Amino acid sequence: MSESPKTNFSRRKMLGSAGQIVATAVISPFMQEAEVRAAAGADRVTVLPGRTYLSGWGGHGAPPKGPRPAAGTGVTAEWSKRSGPGEVSFADAKALTTTAGFSKPGEYVLVLTVSDGRTSASSTLNVTVDTPPPARQLDAVYTKDFKIDSPFWNARVKAQIVNWIPHCIDMINRTDLNLGPGGIDNFVEAGKALRGEPHGKHKGYVFSNAWVHQTVEAMSIALMCDAQGDAEIVAAQAKMRATLDDWIPKILAAQEPDGYLQTAFTLQREEPQRGTSSTEPLKHWERRGDHEGYVAGYFLESAINHYLMSGKKDARLYNAAKKLADCWCANLGPAPKKPWYDGHQEMEQALVRFGRFVNDMEGGGKGDSYIQLAKFLLYCRYTSARNEREKAEYDQSH
C-alpha cells in the first residue's frame, strides 16, 4: 500500500483554497460580462470625394439595437485602416463618432478598437469607395407627345389611363372617405384659410397632398400619350383635362404668400392615428417625420410634367414650383439659415431634377441654387439630427 504524497497544506489552507475556487467560479461569469466590447457599425458605400460618417460603439454588455449612446466612463477608442488601396483620413481617429475620407476608390476595411484599460476589443466594417460621377451629368430626356405600339405595353398603358388614373381622380375628389381621407378638399380649405374665410381642418395624413401631386403628374404624362383613336382612352383623357382645369386653381390658391405649400401646415390637423383630434399649426422644417420634403418634391415633379404636357405654354404650376423652391432656398442652408433634412429624400432628387430643368428652360444658371440646396440637405442627414432617435438606419440618417 503506497503512501499519499506529503503536503504542506494545513486544514485551514485547504479550506481557504476551496473558498477561492468557489468565489472564482461564481464571479467568473460577471467578469466575462464586464469585458469591453466594440461595434464598428454597418458596411457601407461612399463616393469620392465624399466622406463616410462613422458611428461606432464601445462599452460593456451587448451593443444597443437602437441609437448608440456614448461610450462609458474610462473607455477609449481608436479607428484605423486594416486594408485598402489608398490612404484613409479620420477627422478624429479617437472618437467613436467621426468621419473618414479616402484617397482612392476600392475596397477598404476599417477597424474600431476600444479599451477600458483592462480588456480590449475590436470590430471591423467594410467600405466600398466608388469613383465620382462624370463632371457633366447625363442629359435629361424630357417626356413629349409619344405613341406606344407594343404587344407588351399597349394593354398595360391603357389600363393605367382608362382605369387606374380615373380611379385616383374619383377618390381624391371625394370628401366622405374614412380610410385615406384628404384629397383636393384639403387644398380648398387651405385656400379659404389664406383668404380669411371660414374653413375646415386638414384631413388625413400630413403627407396626403402628395397623392394629389402624384396624380397631377400621372395625368400630365398620360395626356402626352397618343390615343390612336381608342375611344376609351380619348374619354379618359378628356376627364383628365377637365380635372386639371378644376384642380390647378385650387392647388395654387393653397400656396402661402412666401411660396410654401403643404396644407397640413396651413390648417389645423386631425390626426387620429396619433391619438389626437387636432393640433395647432406645425412649425416649418422641425420634425423630419412631417414629410415636408416628400410633399414639396412631388409638387416640383408634377410641375415639370405639366409644363411639358402643355407644350411649355401653361406655366402656372411651373412658376408656383419656382416660388416654392425659392422659399426653401430662403430658409434652409448654411448659417444663418436653418439646417434640416426630411425622413424621405424625395425633395433632394426633385430639387436636382427641377434645378436642371430650370437651367434648360431659362439658362443662365437660374436653377443652380436648387441643386446646391439638394446637396446641402444631403449633408444635413445625421449631422443636424435633433436627438439620437433621429439618427436612424430606417431613413439612412445613421
CSV table of C-alpha atoms in Angstrom, one decimal:
chain,number,residue,atom,x,y,z
A,1,MET,CA,0.0,0.0,0.0
A,2,SER,CA,1.6,3.2,-1.2
A,3,GLU,CA,1.5,6.3,0.9
A,4,SER,CA,0.0,9.6,-0.3
A,5,PRO,CA,2.5,12.3,-1.1
A,6,LYS,CA,3.1,14.6,1.7
A,7,THR,CA,1.8,18.2,1.5
A,8,ASN,CA,2.4,21.3,3.5
A,9,PHE,CA,-1.3,22.3,3.3
A,10,SER,CA,-2.9,22.6,6.7
A,11,ARG,CA,-6.7,22.2,7.1
A,12,ARG,CA,-7.0,26.0,7.3
A,13,LYS,CA,-5.1,26.5,4.0
A,14,MET,CA,-7.2,23.8,2.3
A,15,LEU,CA,-10.4,25.4,3.3
A,16,GLY,CA,-9.1,28.8,2.2
A,17,SER,CA,-8.2,27.5,-1.2
A,18,ALA,CA,-11.6,25.9,-1.7
A,19,GLY,CA,-13.2,29.2,-0.9
A,20,GLN,CA,-11.2,31.0,-3.5
A,21,ILE,CA,-12.1,28.4,-6.1
A,22,VAL,CA,-15.8,28.7,-5.3
A,23,ALA,CA,-15.6,32.5,-5.4
A,24,THR,CA,-13.8,32.4,-8.8
A,25,ALA,CA,-16.5,30.1,-10.2
A,26,VAL,CA,-19.3,32.5,-9.0
A,27,ILE,CA,-17.6,35.7,-10.2
A,28,SER,CA,-16.2,34.4,-13.5
A,29,PRO,CA,-19.4,35.0,-15.5
A,30,PHE,CA,-19.7,38.6,-14.3
A,31,MET,CA,-16.0,39.1,-15.1
A,32,GLN,CA,-16.7,37.8,-18.6
A,33,GLU,CA,-19.7,40.1,-18.9
A,34,ALA,CA,-17.6,43.0,-17.9
A,35,GLU,CA,-15.2,42.6,-20.8
A,36,VAL,CA,-15.3,45.6,-23.1
A,37,ARG,CA,-16.9,45.1,-26.5
A,38,ALA,CA,-16.9,47.0,-29.8
A,39,ALA,CA,-19.2,47.5,-32.7
A,40,ALA,CA,-17.9,49.4,-35.7
A,41,GLY,CA,-21.3,49.7,-37.5
A,42,ALA,CA,-22.8,48.7,-40.8
A,43,ASP,CA,-20.9,48.1,-44.0
A,44,ARG,CA,-21.4,51.0,-46.5
A,45,VAL,CA,-20.7,52.5,-49.9
A,46,THR,CA,-19.4,56.1,-50.4
A,47,VAL,CA,-18.5,58.1,-53.5
A,48,LEU,CA,-15.3,60.2,-53.9
A,49,PRO,CA,-14.7,62.8,-52.7
A,50,GLY,CA,-17.4,62.4,-50.1
A,51,ARG,CA,-16.6,61.2,-46.6
A,52,THR,CA,-18.4,58.4,-44.7
A,53,TYR,CA,-19.9,59.0,-41.3
A,54,LEU,CA,-18.8,56.5,-38.6
A,55,SER,CA,-20.8,55.9,-35.5
A,56,GLY,CA,-19.1,53.2,-33.5
A,57,TRP,CA,-19.9,51.8,-30.1
A,58,GLY,CA,-17.7,50.7,-27.2
A,59,GLY,CA,-18.8,49.5,-23.8
A,60,HIS,CA,-19.7,46.6,-21.6
A,61,GLY,CA,-22.5,44.1,-22.3
A,62,ALA,CA,-24.3,43.8,-25.7
A,63,PRO,CA,-24.3,46.7,-28.1
A,64,PRO,CA,-27.7,48.5,-28.2
A,65,LYS,CA,-30.0,47.7,-31.0
A,66,GLY,CA,-31.2,51.3,-31.4
A,67,PRO,CA,-29.3,54.6,-31.5
A,68,ARG,CA,-25.9,54.1,-29.9
A,69,PRO,CA,-25.1,56.0,-26.7
A,70,ALA,CA,-21.7,57.4,-26.0
A,71,ALA,CA,-19.1,55.0,-24.5
A,72,GLY,CA,-19.0,54.5,-20.8
A,73,THR,CA,-16.5,56.2,-18.5
A,74,GLY,CA,-13.0,55.0,-18.9
A,75,VAL,CA,-13.5,53.5,-22.4
A,76,THR,CA,-11.1,54.7,-25.1
A,77,ALA,CA,-11.5,54.2,-28.8
A,78,GLU,CA,-9.4,54.4,-31.9
A,79,TRP,CA,-10.2,53.9,-35.6
A,80,SER,CA,-7.6,52.6,-38.1
A,81,LYS,CA,-7.3,51.1,-41.6
A,82,ARG,CA,-6.7,47.4,-41.9
A,83,SER,CA,-6.6,47.2,-45.6
A,84,GLY,CA,-7.4,49.2,-48.8
A,85,PRO,CA,-5.7,50.7,-51.8
A,86,GLY,CA,-5.4,54.2,-50.6
A,87,GLU,CA,-4.9,56.5,-47.6
A,88,VAL,CA,-7.7,56.9,-45.0
A,89,SER,CA,-8.0,60.2,-43.1
A,90,PHE,CA,-10.1,60.3,-39.9
A,91,ALA,CA,-11.5,63.6,-38.7
A,92,ASP,CA,-10.8,62.3,-35.2
A,93,ALA,CA,-9.4,58.8,-35.0
A,94,LYS,CA,-10.0,58.6,-31.2
A,95,ALA,CA,-13.7,59.5,-31.4
A,96,LEU,CA,-16.4,56.9,-31.7
A,97,THR,CA,-18.5,59.2,-33.9
A,98,THR,CA,-16.4,60.7,-36.6
A,99,THR,CA,-15.9,60.8,-40.4
A,100,ALA,CA,-13.4,59.1,-42.7
A,101,GLY,CA,-12.2,60.2,-46.1
A,102,PHE,CA,-10.4,58.1,-48.8
A,103,SER,CA,-7.7,59.0,-51.3
A,104,LYS,CA,-8.5,56.2,-53.9
A,105,PRO,CA,-11.5,54.1,-54.9
A,106,GLY,CA,-11.6,50.5,-53.9
A,107,GLU,CA,-12.5,48.1,-51.1
A,108,TYR,CA,-11.4,49.1,-47.6
A,109,VAL,CA,-11.7,47.5,-44.1
A,110,LEU,CA,-11.8,49.9,-41.2
A,111,VAL,CA,-11.1,48.7,-37.6
A,112,LEU,CA,-12.5,50.2,-34.4
A,113,THR,CA,-10.5,49.2,-31.3
A,114,VAL,CA,-11.8,50.0,-27.8
A,115,SER,CA,-10.3,49.5,-24.4
A,116,ASP,CA,-11.2,50.0,-20.8
A,117,GLY,CA,-7.6,49.7,-19.5
A,118,ARG,CA,-8.1,46.1,-18.5
A,119,THR,CA,-9.5,44.5,-21.7
A,120,SER,CA,-9.7,45.5,-25.3
A,121,ALA,CA,-11.9,44.5,-28.3
A,122,SER,CA,-12.1,45.3,-32.0
A,123,SER,CA,-14.7,45.4,-34.7
A,124,THR,CA,-14.5,45.9,-38.4
A,125,LEU,CA,-16.6,47.4,-41.2
A,126,ASN,CA,-16.2,47.3,-45.0
A,127,VAL,CA,-16.3,50.4,-47.1
A,128,THR,CA,-16.7,50.3,-50.9
A,129,VAL,CA,-15.4,53.6,-52.3
A,130,ASP,CA,-16.7,54.4,-55.8
A,131,THR,CA,-15.3,56.9,-58.3
A,132,PRO,CA,-17.1,60.2,-58.6
A,133,PRO,CA,-19.7,60.7,-61.4
A,134,PRO,CA,-18.8,62.5,-64.6
A,135,ALA,CA,-18.4,66.2,-64.2
A,136,ARG,CA,-21.1,66.7,-66.8
A,137,GLN,CA,-24.3,64.8,-65.9
A,138,LEU,CA,-26.3,62.8,-68.3
A,139,ASP,CA,-28.8,65.0,-70.2
A,140,ALA,CA,-32.5,64.6,-69.3
A,141,VAL,CA,-34.8,63.0,-71.8
A,142,TYR,CA,-37.9,65.1,-71.4
A,143,THR,CA,-41.3,63.5,-72.0
A,144,LYS,CA,-43.1,64.8,-75.0
A,145,ASP,CA,-46.0,63.6,-77.2
A,146,PHE,CA,-45.4,59.9,-77.7
A,147,LYS,CA,-47.0,56.8,-79.2
A,148,ILE,CA,-46.9,53.3,-77.9
A,149,ASP,CA,-47.1,50.4,-80.2
A,150,SER,CA,-46.1,47.3,-78.3
A,151,PRO,CA,-47.8,44.0,-77.7
A,152,PHE,CA,-46.4,44.1,-74.2
A,153,TRP,CA,-47.1,47.7,-73.2
A,154,ASN,CA,-50.3,48.6,-75.1
A,155,ALA,CA,-52.7,46.9,-72.7
A,156,ARG,CA,-50.8,47.9,-69.6
A,157,VAL,CA,-50.7,51.6,-70.5
A,158,LYS,CA,-54.3,51.5,-71.4
A,159,ALA,CA,-55.2,50.1,-68.0
A,160,GLN,CA,-53.4,52.9,-66.3
A,161,ILE,CA,-55.0,55.6,-68.4
A,162,VAL,CA,-58.5,54.2,-68.5
A,163,ASN,CA,-58.8,52.6,-65.1
A,164,TRP,CA,-56.2,53.5,-62.5
A,165,ILE,CA,-55.8,57.2,-63.0
A,166,PRO,CA,-59.5,57.9,-63.3
A,167,HIS,CA,-60.0,55.9,-60.1
A,168,CYS,CA,-57.4,58.1,-58.3
A,169,ILE,CA,-59.2,61.2,-59.6
A,170,ASP,CA,-62.5,60.0,-58.2
A,171,MET,CA,-61.1,59.1,-54.8
A,172,ILE,CA,-59.2,62.4,-54.5
A,173,ASN,CA,-62.4,64.3,-55.3
A,174,ARG,CA,-64.4,62.6,-52.6
A,175,THR,CA,-64.9,64.3,-49.2
A,176,ASP,CA,-66.5,61.4,-47.4
A,177,LEU,CA,-63.7,58.9,-47.0
A,178,ASN,CA,-63.0,57.3,-43.7
A,179,LEU,CA,-60.0,55.4,-45.0
A,180,GLY,CA,-57.4,57.5,-46.7
A,181,PRO,CA,-59.2,60.9,-46.4
A,182,GLY,CA,-57.6,64.1,-47.5
A,183,GLY,CA,-57.7,64.9,-51.2
A,184,ILE,CA,-58.4,68.1,-53.2
A,185,ASP,CA,-60.6,69.2,-50.3
A,186,ASN,CA,-57.5,70.0,-48.2
A,187,PHE,CA,-56.4,72.5,-50.9
A,188,VAL,CA,-59.9,74.0,-51.0
A,189,GLU,CA,-59.9,74.5,-47.2
A,190,ALA,CA,-56.4,75.9,-47.2
A,191,GLY,CA,-57.3,78.4,-49.9
A,192,LYS,CA,-60.2,79.5,-47.7
A,193,ALA,CA,-57.9,79.9,-44.8
A,194,LEU,CA,-55.4,82.1,-46.7
A,195,ARG,CA,-58.3,84.3,-47.9
A,196,GLY,CA,-59.5,84.7,-44.4
A,197,GLU,CA,-62.7,82.7,-44.9
A,198,PRO,CA,-64.2,80.1,-42.6
A,199,HIS,CA,-62.5,76.8,-43.2
A,200,GLY,CA,-62.2,73.2,-42.1
A,201,LYS,CA,-59.3,71.2,-40.7
A,202,HIS,CA,-56.7,69.3,-42.6
A,203,LYS,CA,-57.9,65.7,-43.3
A,204,GLY,CA,-55.8,62.6,-43.3
A,205,TYR,CA,-52.1,62.1,-43.0
A,206,VAL,CA,-49.7,65.0,-43.0
A,207,PHE,CA,-48.5,63.8,-46.4
A,208,SER,CA,-51.9,63.5,-48.1
A,209,ASN,CA,-51.1,66.3,-50.5
A,210,ALA,CA,-48.6,64.1,-52.2
A,211,TRP,CA,-51.4,61.9,-53.6
A,212,VAL,CA,-52.8,64.9,-55.4
A,213,HIS,CA,-49.4,66.0,-56.8
A,214,GLN,CA,-48.6,62.5,-58.0
A,215,THR,CA,-52.0,62.2,-59.8
A,216,VAL,CA,-51.4,65.6,-61.5
A,217,GLU,CA,-48.1,64.2,-62.7
A,218,ALA,CA,-49.7,61.0,-63.9
A,219,MET,CA,-52.4,62.8,-65.7
A,220,SER,CA,-49.8,65.1,-67.4
A,221,ILE,CA,-47.8,62.1,-68.7
A,222,ALA,CA,-51.0,60.2,-69.8
A,223,LEU,CA,-52.2,63.3,-71.8
A,224,MET,CA,-49.0,63.1,-73.8
A,225,CYS,CA,-49.8,59.6,-75.0
A,226,ASP,CA,-51.4,59.3,-78.4
A,227,ALA,CA,-54.8,57.7,-78.0
A,228,GLN,CA,-54.6,56.4,-81.6
A,229,GLY,CA,-58.4,56.6,-81.9
A,230,ASP,CA,-59.1,54.4,-78.9
A,231,ALA,CA,-62.5,55.7,-77.7
A,232,GLU,CA,-61.9,54.7,-74.0
A,233,ILE,CA,-58.5,56.4,-73.9
A,234,VAL,CA,-60.0,59.5,-75.6
A,235,ALA,CA,-62.7,59.7,-72.9
A,236,ALA,CA,-60.3,59.2,-70.1
A,237,GLN,CA,-58.0,61.9,-71.4
A,238,ALA,CA,-61.0,64.3,-71.6
A,239,LYS,CA,-61.7,63.6,-68.0
A,240,MET,CA,-58.1,64.4,-67.1
A,241,ARG,CA,-58.1,67.7,-68.9
A,242,ALA,CA,-61.3,68.7,-67.1
A,243,THR,CA,-59.7,67.6,-63.8
A,244,LEU,CA,-56.6,69.7,-64.3
A,245,ASP,CA,-58.8,72.7,-65.2
A,246,ASP,CA,-60.6,72.2,-61.8
A,247,TRP,CA,-57.6,71.2,-59.6
A,248,ILE,CA,-54.9,73.6,-60.6
A,249,PRO,CA,-56.6,76.8,-59.4
A,250,LYS,CA,-57.4,75.1,-56.1
A,251,ILE,CA,-53.8,74.0,-55.7
A,252,LEU,CA,-52.4,77.4,-56.5
A,253,ALA,CA,-54.9,79.1,-54.0
A,254,ALA,CA,-53.4,76.9,-51.2
A,255,GLN,CA,-49.9,78.2,-51.7
A,256,GLU,CA,-48.8,80.6,-49.0
A,257,PRO,CA,-47.6,84.1,-49.9
A,258,ASP,CA,-43.9,83.1,-49.4
A,259,GLY,CA,-44.3,80.1,-51.7
A,260,TYR,CA,-44.7,77.4,-49.0
A,261,LEU,CA,-47.2,74.7,-49.9
A,262,GLN,CA,-48.5,72.0,-47.6
A,263,THR,CA,-52.0,72.1,-46.3
A,264,ALA,CA,-51.2,70.3,-43.1
A,265,PHE,CA,-49.2,73.4,-42.1
A,266,THR,CA,-51.7,75.9,-43.3
A,267,LEU,CA,-54.7,74.3,-41.5
A,268,GLN,CA,-55.3,72.7,-38.1
A,269,ARG,CA,-54.9,69.0,-38.3
A,270,GLU,CA,-56.9,65.9,-37.5
A,271,GLU,CA,-54.6,63.1,-36.7
A,272,PRO,CA,-56.5,60.2,-35.1
A,273,GLN,CA,-53.6,57.9,-35.9
A,274,ARG,CA,-51.6,59.7,-33.2
A,275,GLY,CA,-54.5,59.7,-30.7
A,276,THR,CA,-55.3,63.4,-31.0
A,277,SER,CA,-58.2,65.2,-32.6
A,278,SER,CA,-56.3,68.3,-33.7
A,279,THR,CA,-53.1,70.3,-33.2
A,280,GLU,CA,-52.0,73.8,-33.5
A,281,PRO,CA,-50.3,74.7,-36.8
A,282,LEU,CA,-46.9,73.0,-37.1
A,283,LYS,CA,-43.5,74.6,-37.2
A,284,HIS,CA,-41.9,74.5,-40.7
A,285,TRP,CA,-38.8,72.3,-41.0
A,286,GLU,CA,-39.0,71.0,-37.5
A,287,ARG,CA,-39.9,67.3,-37.3
A,288,ARG,CA,-38.3,65.2,-40.0
A,289,GLY,CA,-41.3,62.9,-40.0
A,290,ASP,CA,-43.8,65.6,-41.2
A,291,HIS,CA,-42.9,64.8,-44.8
A,292,GLU,CA,-42.3,68.4,-45.9
A,293,GLY,CA,-39.7,67.4,-48.4
A,294,TYR,CA,-41.7,64.4,-49.5
A,295,VAL,CA,-44.8,66.6,-50.4
A,296,ALA,CA,-42.8,69.5,-51.8
A,297,GLY,CA,-40.7,67.2,-54.0
A,298,TYR,CA,-43.7,65.7,-55.7
A,299,PHE,CA,-45.1,69.1,-56.4
A,300,LEU,CA,-41.9,70.1,-58.2
A,301,GLU,CA,-42.0,67.0,-60.3
A,302,SER,CA,-45.7,67.4,-61.1
A,303,ALA,CA,-45.0,70.9,-62.3
A,304,ILE,CA,-42.2,69.7,-64.7
A,305,ASN,CA,-44.5,67.2,-66.4
A,306,HIS,CA,-47.5,69.6,-66.6
A,307,TYR,CA,-45.3,72.3,-68.2
A,308,LEU,CA,-44.0,69.8,-70.8
A,309,MET,CA,-47.5,68.4,-71.4
A,310,SER,CA,-48.8,72.0,-72.2
A,311,GLY,CA,-46.1,72.4,-74.8
A,312,LYS,CA,-44.4,74.9,-72.4
A,313,LYS,CA,-47.5,77.2,-72.8
A,314,ASP,CA,-49.1,76.8,-69.4
A,315,ALA,CA,-46.6,78.0,-66.8
A,316,ARG,CA,-48.9,78.2,-63.8
A,317,LEU,CA,-47.6,75.2,-61.9
A,318,TYR,CA,-44.1,75.8,-63.2
A,319,ASN,CA,-44.0,79.3,-61.8
A,320,ALA,CA,-45.5,78.1,-58.5
A,321,ALA,CA,-42.9,75.4,-58.2
A,322,LYS,CA,-40.1,78.0,-58.7
A,323,LYS,CA,-41.8,80.1,-55.9
A,324,LEU,CA,-41.8,77.1,-53.6
A,325,ALA,CA,-38.2,76.2,-54.4
A,326,ASP,CA,-37.2,79.8,-53.7
A,327,CYS,CA,-39.0,79.6,-50.4
A,328,TRP,CA,-36.9,76.6,-49.4
A,329,CYS,CA,-33.7,78.3,-50.5
A,330,ALA,CA,-34.5,81.4,-48.5
A,331,ASN,CA,-35.0,79.4,-45.3
A,332,LEU,CA,-32.7,76.4,-45.4
A,333,GLY,CA,-29.0,76.4,-45.9
A,334,PRO,CA,-25.7,77.2,-44.1
A,335,ALA,CA,-25.9,79.7,-41.1
A,336,PRO,CA,-27.7,81.9,-40.6
A,337,LYS,CA,-30.2,79.8,-42.4
A,338,LYS,CA,-31.5,76.5,-40.9
A,339,PRO,CA,-30.1,73.0,-41.3
A,340,TRP,CA,-32.7,70.3,-41.8
A,341,TYR,CA,-33.4,67.0,-43.5
A,342,ASP,CA,-36.6,65.0,-44.3
A,343,GLY,CA,-37.1,61.4,-43.5
A,344,HIS,CA,-37.6,60.8,-47.2
A,345,GLN,CA,-35.1,62.0,-49.8
A,346,GLU,CA,-37.7,63.0,-52.4
A,347,MET,CA,-37.0,66.7,-52.1
A,348,GLU,CA,-33.3,66.2,-52.8
A,349,GLN,CA,-33.9,64.4,-56.1
A,350,ALA,CA,-36.7,66.7,-57.1
A,351,LEU,CA,-34.5,69.8,-56.4
A,352,VAL,CA,-31.8,68.4,-58.7
A,353,ARG,CA,-34.2,67.5,-61.4
A,354,PHE,CA,-36.1,70.8,-61.1
A,355,GLY,CA,-32.9,72.8,-61.0
A,356,ARG,CA,-31.6,71.2,-64.2
A,357,PHE,CA,-35.0,71.7,-65.8
A,358,VAL,CA,-35.0,75.4,-65.0
A,359,ASN,CA,-31.5,75.7,-66.4
A,360,ASP,CA,-32.6,74.0,-69.6
A,361,MET,CA,-35.7,76.1,-69.9
A,362,GLU,CA,-34.3,79.5,-68.9
A,363,GLY,CA,-30.5,79.3,-69.0
A,364,GLY,CA,-28.1,81.5,-67.0
A,365,GLY,CA,-27.7,79.0,-64.1
A,366,LYS,CA,-31.1,80.1,-62.7
A,367,GLY,CA,-31.7,76.6,-61.3
A,368,ASP,CA,-28.2,76.2,-59.7
A,369,SER,CA,-29.4,77.3,-56.2
A,370,TYR,CA,-31.9,74.5,-56.2
A,371,ILE,CA,-29.2,71.9,-56.9
A,372,GLN,CA,-27.0,73.4,-54.2
A,373,LEU,CA,-29.8,73.2,-51.7
A,374,ALA,CA,-30.3,69.5,-52.5
A,375,LYS,CA,-26.6,68.9,-51.8
A,376,PHE,CA,-26.9,70.8,-48.5
A,377,LEU,CA,-29.9,68.7,-47.4
A,378,LEU,CA,-28.0,65.5,-48.1
A,379,TYR,CA,-25.1,66.7,-45.9
A,380,CYS,CA,-27.6,67.6,-43.2
A,381,ARG,CA,-28.5,63.9,-42.7
A,382,TYR,CA,-27.3,62.8,-39.3
A,383,THR,CA,-25.2,65.9,-38.7
A,384,SER,CA,-28.3,68.1,-38.0
A,385,ALA,CA,-30.3,65.5,-36.1
A,386,ARG,CA,-32.1,67.0,-33.1
A,387,ASN,CA,-31.6,63.9,-30.9
A,388,GLU,CA,-30.2,60.3,-31.1
A,389,ARG,CA,-33.6,58.9,-32.2
A,390,GLU,CA,-33.2,60.9,-35.5
A,391,LYS,CA,-30.0,59.1,-36.4
A,392,ALA,CA,-31.8,56.1,-37.8
A,393,GLU,CA,-30.9,53.4,-40.4
A,394,TYR,CA,-34.5,53.4,-41.4
A,395,ASP,CA,-34.1,56.6,-43.4
A,396,GLN,CA,-30.3,56.5,-44.0
A,397,SER,CA,-29.6,59.2,-41.4
A,398,HIS,CA,-27.4,57.0,-39.2
